[in-house]
PDB file of C-alpha atoms in Angstrom:
ATOM      1  CA  UNK B  13     -22.563  28.036  21.680  1.00 77.00           C
ATOM      2  CA  UNK B  14     -20.487  27.209  24.755  1.00 82.00           C
ATOM      3  CA  UNK B  15     -18.419  24.767  22.686  1.00 88.00           C
ATOM      4  CA  UNK B  16     -17.782  27.455  20.080  1.00 86.00           C
ATOM      5  CA  UNK B  17     -16.643  29.855  22.801  1.00 81.00           C
ATOM      6  CA  UNK B  18     -14.310  27.213  24.288  1.00 88.00           C
ATOM      7  CA  UNK B  19     -12.801  26.582  20.844  1.00 90.00           C
ATOM      8  CA  UNK B  20     -12.311  30.306  20.380  1.00 84.00           C
ATOM      9  CA  UNK B  21     -10.630  30.540  23.804  1.00 83.00           C
ATOM     10  CA  UNK B  22      -8.297  27.664  22.954  1.00 90.00           C
ATOM     11  CA  UNK B  23      -7.339  29.256  19.638  1.00 90.00           C
ATOM     12  CA  UNK B  24      -6.815  32.617  21.368  1.00 85.00           C
ATOM     13  CA  UNK B  25      -4.442  30.950  23.813  1.00 87.00           C
ATOM     14  CA  UNK B  26      -2.431  29.244  21.081  1.00 92.00           C
ATOM     15  CA  UNK B  27      -2.551  31.905  18.333  1.00 92.00           C
ATOM     16  CA  UNK B  28      -3.628  35.212  19.894  1.00 88.00           C
ATOM     17  CA  UNK B  29      -2.332  37.544  17.185  1.00 88.00           C
ATOM     18  CA  UNK B  30      -3.738  35.545  14.251  1.00 91.00           C
ATOM     19  CA  UNK B  31      -7.103  35.012  15.907  1.00 90.00           C
ATOM     20  CA  UNK B  32      -7.421  38.706  16.763  1.00 86.00           C
ATOM     21  CA  UNK B  33      -6.700  39.704  13.153  1.00 90.00           C
ATOM     22  CA  UNK B  34      -9.080  37.126  11.658  1.00 92.00           C
ATOM     23  CA  UNK B  35     -11.767  38.141  14.166  1.00 88.00           C
ATOM     24  CA  UNK B  36     -11.363  41.830  13.334  1.00 89.00           C
ATOM     25  CA  UNK B  37     -11.473  41.287   9.567  1.00 93.00           C
ATOM     26  CA  UNK B  38     -14.455  38.967   9.765  1.00 93.00           C
ATOM     27  CA  UNK B  39     -16.444  41.282  12.006  1.00 91.00           C
ATOM     28  CA  UNK B  40     -15.712  44.354   9.891  1.00 92.00           C
ATOM     29  CA  UNK B  41     -17.079  42.293   6.991  1.00 94.00           C
ATOM     30  CA  UNK B  42     -20.165  41.349   9.014  1.00 94.00           C
ATOM     31  CA  UNK B  43     -20.632  45.036   9.824  1.00 92.00           C
ATOM     32  CA  UNK B  44     -20.551  45.887   6.114  1.00 93.00           C
ATOM     33  CA  UNK B  45     -23.072  43.162   5.288  1.00 95.00           C
ATOM     34  CA  UNK B  46     -25.388  44.499   8.013  1.00 94.00           C
ATOM     35  CA  UNK B  47     -24.836  48.023   6.703  1.00 92.00           C
ATOM     36  CA  UNK B  48     -25.726  47.086   3.145  1.00 94.00           C
ATOM     37  CA  UNK B  49     -28.664  44.858   4.046  1.00 94.00           C
ATOM     38  CA  UNK B  50     -30.295  46.580   7.039  1.00 92.00           C
ATOM     39  CA  UNK B  51     -29.241  50.233   6.855  1.00 91.00           C
ATOM     40  CA  UNK B  52     -29.018  50.723   3.092  1.00 92.00           C
ATOM     41  CA  UNK B  53     -31.629  48.030   2.328  1.00 93.00           C
ATOM     42  CA  UNK B  54     -29.868  46.908  -0.860  1.00 94.00           C
ATOM     43  CA  UNK B  55     -31.164  43.356  -0.901  1.00 93.00           C
ATOM     44  CA  UNK B  56     -29.076  40.354  -1.869  1.00 93.00           C
ATOM     45  CA  UNK B  57     -29.229  41.091  -5.596  1.00 95.00           C
ATOM     46  CA  UNK B  58     -27.751  44.569  -5.090  1.00 95.00           C
ATOM     47  CA  UNK B  59     -25.215  43.585  -2.410  1.00 96.00           C
ATOM     48  CA  UNK B  60     -21.765  44.945  -3.287  1.00 95.00           C
ATOM     49  CA  UNK B  61     -19.505  41.967  -2.598  1.00 96.00           C
ATOM     50  CA  UNK B  62     -16.431  43.926  -3.694  1.00 95.00           C
ATOM     51  CA  UNK B  63     -17.169  46.576  -1.057  1.00 94.00           C
ATOM     52  CA  UNK B  64     -17.517  43.889   1.626  1.00 96.00           C
ATOM     53  CA  UNK B  65     -14.180  42.402   0.532  1.00 96.00           C
ATOM     54  CA  UNK B  66     -12.545  45.855   0.744  1.00 95.00           C
ATOM     55  CA  UNK B  67     -13.946  46.417   4.209  1.00 94.00           C
ATOM     56  CA  UNK B  68     -12.779  42.968   5.324  1.00 96.00           C
ATOM     57  CA  UNK B  69      -9.287  43.724   4.009  1.00 96.00           C
ATOM     58  CA  UNK B  70      -9.284  46.932   6.071  1.00 95.00           C
ATOM     59  CA  UNK B  71     -10.252  44.768   9.064  1.00 94.00           C
ATOM     60  CA  UNK B  72      -7.562  42.164   8.407  1.00 95.00           C
ATOM     61  CA  UNK B  73      -4.695  44.496   7.527  1.00 96.00           C
ATOM     62  CA  UNK B  74      -5.503  47.690   9.442  1.00 96.00           C
ATOM     63  CA  UNK B  75      -8.126  47.348  12.194  1.00 93.00           C
ATOM     64  CA  UNK B  76      -6.921  44.052  13.711  1.00 91.00           C
ATOM     65  CA  UNK B  77      -3.184  44.764  13.756  1.00 94.00           C
ATOM     66  CA  UNK B  78      -3.497  48.422  14.763  1.00 95.00           C
ATOM     67  CA  UNK B  79      -6.024  47.972  17.577  1.00 90.00           C
ATOM     68  CA  UNK B  80      -4.362  44.784  18.817  1.00 87.00           C
ATOM     69  CA  UNK B  81      -0.992  46.568  18.970  1.00 93.00           C
ATOM     70  CA  UNK B  82      -2.555  49.650  20.536  1.00 94.00           C
ATOM     71  CA  UNK B  83      -3.984  47.634  23.434  1.00 87.00           C
ATOM     72  CA  UNK B  84      -0.532  46.200  24.151  1.00 91.00           C
ATOM     73  CA  UNK B  85       1.007  49.681  24.132  1.00 95.00           C
ATOM     74  CA  UNK B  86      -1.820  51.083  26.246  1.00 94.00           C
ATOM     75  CA  UNK B  87      -1.371  48.304  28.796  1.00 91.00           C
ATOM     76  CA  UNK B  88       2.277  49.349  29.170  1.00 94.00           C
ATOM     77  CA  UNK B  89       1.457  53.073  29.306  1.00 95.00           C
ATOM     78  CA  UNK B  90      -1.176  52.702  32.007  1.00 94.00           C
ATOM     79  CA  UNK B  91      -0.395  49.809  34.323  1.00 92.00           C
ATOM     80  CA  UNK B  92      -2.899  48.161  36.632  1.00 86.00           C
ATOM     81  CA  UNK B  93      -6.383  46.746  36.799  1.00 82.00           C
ATOM     82  CA  UNK B  94      -7.992  49.242  39.154  1.00 87.00           C
ATOM     83  CA  UNK B  95     -10.994  51.420  38.389  1.00 88.00           C
ATOM     84  CA  UNK B  96      -8.668  54.414  38.222  1.00 92.00           C
ATOM     85  CA  UNK B  97      -6.394  52.661  35.710  1.00 91.00           C
ATOM     86  CA  UNK B  98      -9.408  51.642  33.611  1.00 89.00           C
ATOM     87  CA  UNK B  99     -10.573  55.265  33.548  1.00 93.00           C
ATOM     88  CA  UNK B 100      -7.098  56.473  32.555  1.00 94.00           C
ATOM     89  CA  UNK B 101      -6.887  53.859  29.791  1.00 92.00           C
ATOM     90  CA  UNK B 102     -10.302  54.886  28.480  1.00 93.00           C
ATOM     91  CA  UNK B 103      -9.313  58.560  28.462  1.00 95.00           C
ATOM     92  CA  UNK B 104      -6.015  57.932  26.669  1.00 96.00           C
ATOM     93  CA  UNK B 105      -7.771  55.587  24.251  1.00 94.00           C
ATOM     94  CA  UNK B 106     -10.619  57.967  23.458  1.00 95.00           C
ATOM     95  CA  UNK B 107      -8.701  61.255  23.476  1.00 96.00           C
ATOM     96  CA  UNK B 108      -5.470  60.151  21.771  1.00 96.00           C
ATOM     97  CA  UNK B 109      -6.064  56.981  19.796  1.00 97.00           C
ATOM     98  CA  UNK B 110      -9.709  57.115  18.673  1.00 96.00           C
ATOM     99  CA  UNK B 111      -9.543  60.435  16.769  1.00 97.00           C
ATOM    100  CA  UNK B 112      -6.423  59.335  14.860  1.00 97.00           C
ATOM    101  CA  UNK B 113      -7.703  55.833  14.193  1.00 96.00           C
ATOM    102  CA  UNK B 114     -11.074  57.077  12.970  1.00 95.00           C
ATOM    103  CA  UNK B 115      -9.469  59.582  10.589  1.00 96.00           C
ATOM    104  CA  UNK B 116      -7.104  56.931   9.248  1.00 96.00           C
ATOM    105  CA  UNK B 117      -9.975  54.459   8.792  1.00 95.00           C
ATOM    106  CA  UNK B 118     -12.075  56.961   6.847  1.00 94.00           C
ATOM    107  CA  UNK B 119      -9.111  58.012   4.680  1.00 95.00           C
ATOM    108  CA  UNK B 120      -8.122  54.414   3.988  1.00 95.00           C
ATOM    109  CA  UNK B 121     -11.646  53.394   3.011  1.00 93.00           C
ATOM    110  CA  UNK B 122     -11.911  56.468   0.794  1.00 93.00           C
ATOM    111  CA  UNK B 123      -8.649  55.596  -0.928  1.00 94.00           C
ATOM    112  CA  UNK B 124      -9.780  51.987  -1.455  1.00 94.00           C
ATOM    113  CA  UNK B 125     -13.020  53.353  -2.933  1.00 91.00           C
ATOM    114  CA  UNK B 126     -10.968  55.242  -5.512  1.00 93.00           C
ATOM    115  CA  UNK B 127     -11.434  58.756  -4.158  1.00 94.00           C
ATOM    116  CA  UNK B 128      -8.857  61.338  -5.167  1.00 96.00           C
ATOM    117  CA  UNK B 129      -6.951  63.099  -2.401  1.00 96.00           C
ATOM    118  CA  UNK B 130      -9.231  66.143  -2.748  1.00 97.00           C
ATOM    119  CA  UNK B 131     -12.390  64.021  -2.665  1.00 95.00           C
ATOM    120  CA  UNK B 132     -11.071  62.104   0.332  1.00 94.00           C
ATOM    121  CA  UNK B 133     -10.325  65.337   2.213  1.00 96.00           C
ATOM    122  CA  UNK B 134     -13.791  66.688   1.397  1.00 95.00           C
ATOM    123  CA  UNK B 135     -15.387  63.432   2.575  1.00 93.00           C
ATOM    124  CA  UNK B 136     -13.308  63.527   5.754  1.00 94.00           C
ATOM    125  CA  UNK B 137     -14.411  67.119   6.417  1.00 95.00           C
ATOM    126  CA  UNK B 138     -18.032  66.084   5.880  1.00 93.00           C
ATOM    127  CA  UNK B 139     -18.081  62.828   7.891  1.00 93.00           C
ATOM    128  CA  UNK B 140     -15.315  62.923  10.499  1.00 95.00           C
ATOM    129  CA  UNK B 141     -16.996  65.080  13.148  1.00 95.00           C
ATOM    130  CA  UNK B 142     -20.259  63.090  13.032  1.00 93.00           C
ATOM    131  CA  UNK B 143     -18.348  59.820  13.267  1.00 93.00           C
ATOM    132  CA  UNK B 144     -16.222  61.074  16.172  1.00 95.00           C
ATOM    133  CA  UNK B 145     -19.280  62.296  18.102  1.00 96.00           C
ATOM    134  CA  UNK B 146     -20.991  58.945  17.507  1.00 94.00           C
ATOM    135  CA  UNK B 147     -17.801  57.249  18.700  1.00 94.00           C
ATOM    136  CA  UNK B 148     -17.963  59.179  21.966  1.00 95.00           C
ATOM    137  CA  UNK B 149     -21.557  58.088  22.591  1.00 94.00           C
ATOM    138  CA  UNK B 150     -20.711  54.394  22.257  1.00 93.00           C
ATOM    139  CA  UNK B 151     -17.116  53.643  23.184  1.00 93.00           C
ATOM    140  CA  UNK B 152     -16.260  55.248  26.558  1.00 94.00           C
ATOM    141  CA  UNK B 153     -18.555  52.983  28.648  1.00 92.00           C
ATOM    142  CA  UNK B 154     -17.563  49.938  26.594  1.00 91.00           C
ATOM    143  CA  UNK B 155     -13.882  50.709  27.045  1.00 89.00           C
ATOM    144  CA  UNK B 156     -14.113  51.314  30.791  1.00 90.00           C
ATOM    145  CA  UNK B 157     -15.719  47.884  31.200  1.00 89.00           C
ATOM    146  CA  UNK B 158     -13.242  46.369  28.749  1.00 86.00           C
ATOM    147  CA  UNK B 159     -10.169  47.773  30.503  1.00 86.00           C
ATOM    148  CA  UNK B 160     -11.429  46.901  33.982  1.00 87.00           C
ATOM    149  CA  UNK B 161     -12.909  43.415  33.539  1.00 89.00           C
ATOM    150  CA  UNK B 162     -11.371  41.869  30.397  1.00 88.00           C
ATOM    151  CA  UNK B 163      -7.857  40.345  30.144  1.00 84.00           C
ATOM    152  CA  UNK B 164      -5.583  41.930  27.529  1.00 79.00           C
ATOM    153  CA  UNK B 165      -5.704  39.060  25.031  1.00 76.00           C
ATOM    154  CA  UNK B 166      -9.538  39.179  24.910  1.00 80.00           C
ATOM    155  CA  UNK B 167      -9.978  42.955  24.640  1.00 80.00           C
ATOM    156  CA  UNK B 168      -9.909  43.095  20.857  1.00 71.00           C
ATOM    157  CA  UNK B 169     -12.571  40.358  20.703  1.00 75.00           C
ATOM    158  CA  UNK B 170     -14.839  42.237  23.131  1.00 82.00           C
ATOM    159  CA  UNK B 171     -14.389  45.424  21.141  1.00 79.00           C
ATOM    160  CA  UNK B 172     -15.103  43.609  17.874  1.00 74.00           C
ATOM    161  CA  UNK B 173     -18.340  42.085  19.183  1.00 80.00           C
ATOM    162  CA  UNK B 174     -19.581  45.550  20.170  1.00 89.00           C
ATOM    163  CA  UNK B 175     -18.073  46.841  16.959  1.00 85.00           C
ATOM    164  CA  UNK B 176     -20.421  44.800  14.775  1.00 89.00           C
ATOM    165  CA  UNK B 177     -22.962  47.578  15.334  1.00 89.00           C
ATOM    166  CA  UNK B 178     -20.253  50.254  15.174  1.00 88.00           C
ATOM    167  CA  UNK B 179     -18.785  48.751  11.983  1.00 85.00           C
ATOM    168  CA  UNK B 180     -22.235  48.777  10.404  1.00 89.00           C
ATOM    169  CA  UNK B 181     -22.460  52.502  11.073  1.00 88.00           C
ATOM    170  CA  UNK B 182     -18.831  53.169  10.133  1.00 84.00           C
ATOM    171  CA  UNK B 183     -18.933  51.240   6.847  1.00 85.00           C
ATOM    172  CA  UNK B 184     -22.159  53.034   5.950  1.00 87.00           C
ATOM    173  CA  UNK B 185     -20.502  56.377   6.779  1.00 83.00           C
ATOM    174  CA  UNK B 186     -17.262  55.470   4.976  1.00 82.00           C
ATOM    175  CA  UNK B 187     -19.068  54.325   1.814  1.00 84.00           C
ATOM    176  CA  UNK B 188     -21.729  57.047   1.679  1.00 79.00           C
ATOM    177  CA  UNK B 189     -20.846  59.225  -1.276  1.00 70.00           C
TER     178      UNK B 189
END
């Protein structure tokens, strides 16, 4: 396991952007597999591989690039590594970015699932508030620790490890019709 972590660190040093995107897409996919197998209890025969591929594509092309870019912007908006700066980053992240990101994620997954605009809006009205409240239970303590202890180029990886559980919930919520 230590060797795997060292390899990951070396790749992050050489190719930070690519590794962050691949990590995000892979872990969103893992979250969907966990969602289908443990939450929805579909079993392997009923596993929707196409859904997992859609969720991975959202991870590769939306989650990874958007969150990775956001952390760079946030690091410029709120400078410093103090406890106060970590708290400010968490507040900006959770009050400004998280609500927008969550809405965009749910809309994007709805669109990829073939929902019409009206169906997508209805689904957003039904699921958004629950998802945002759940977000606020999980992410503020994670983000305070992340912004205070973790270097910028590893923040997306830390978030994605925690996000395996979050992605399981979010993919379940996004795909619940």
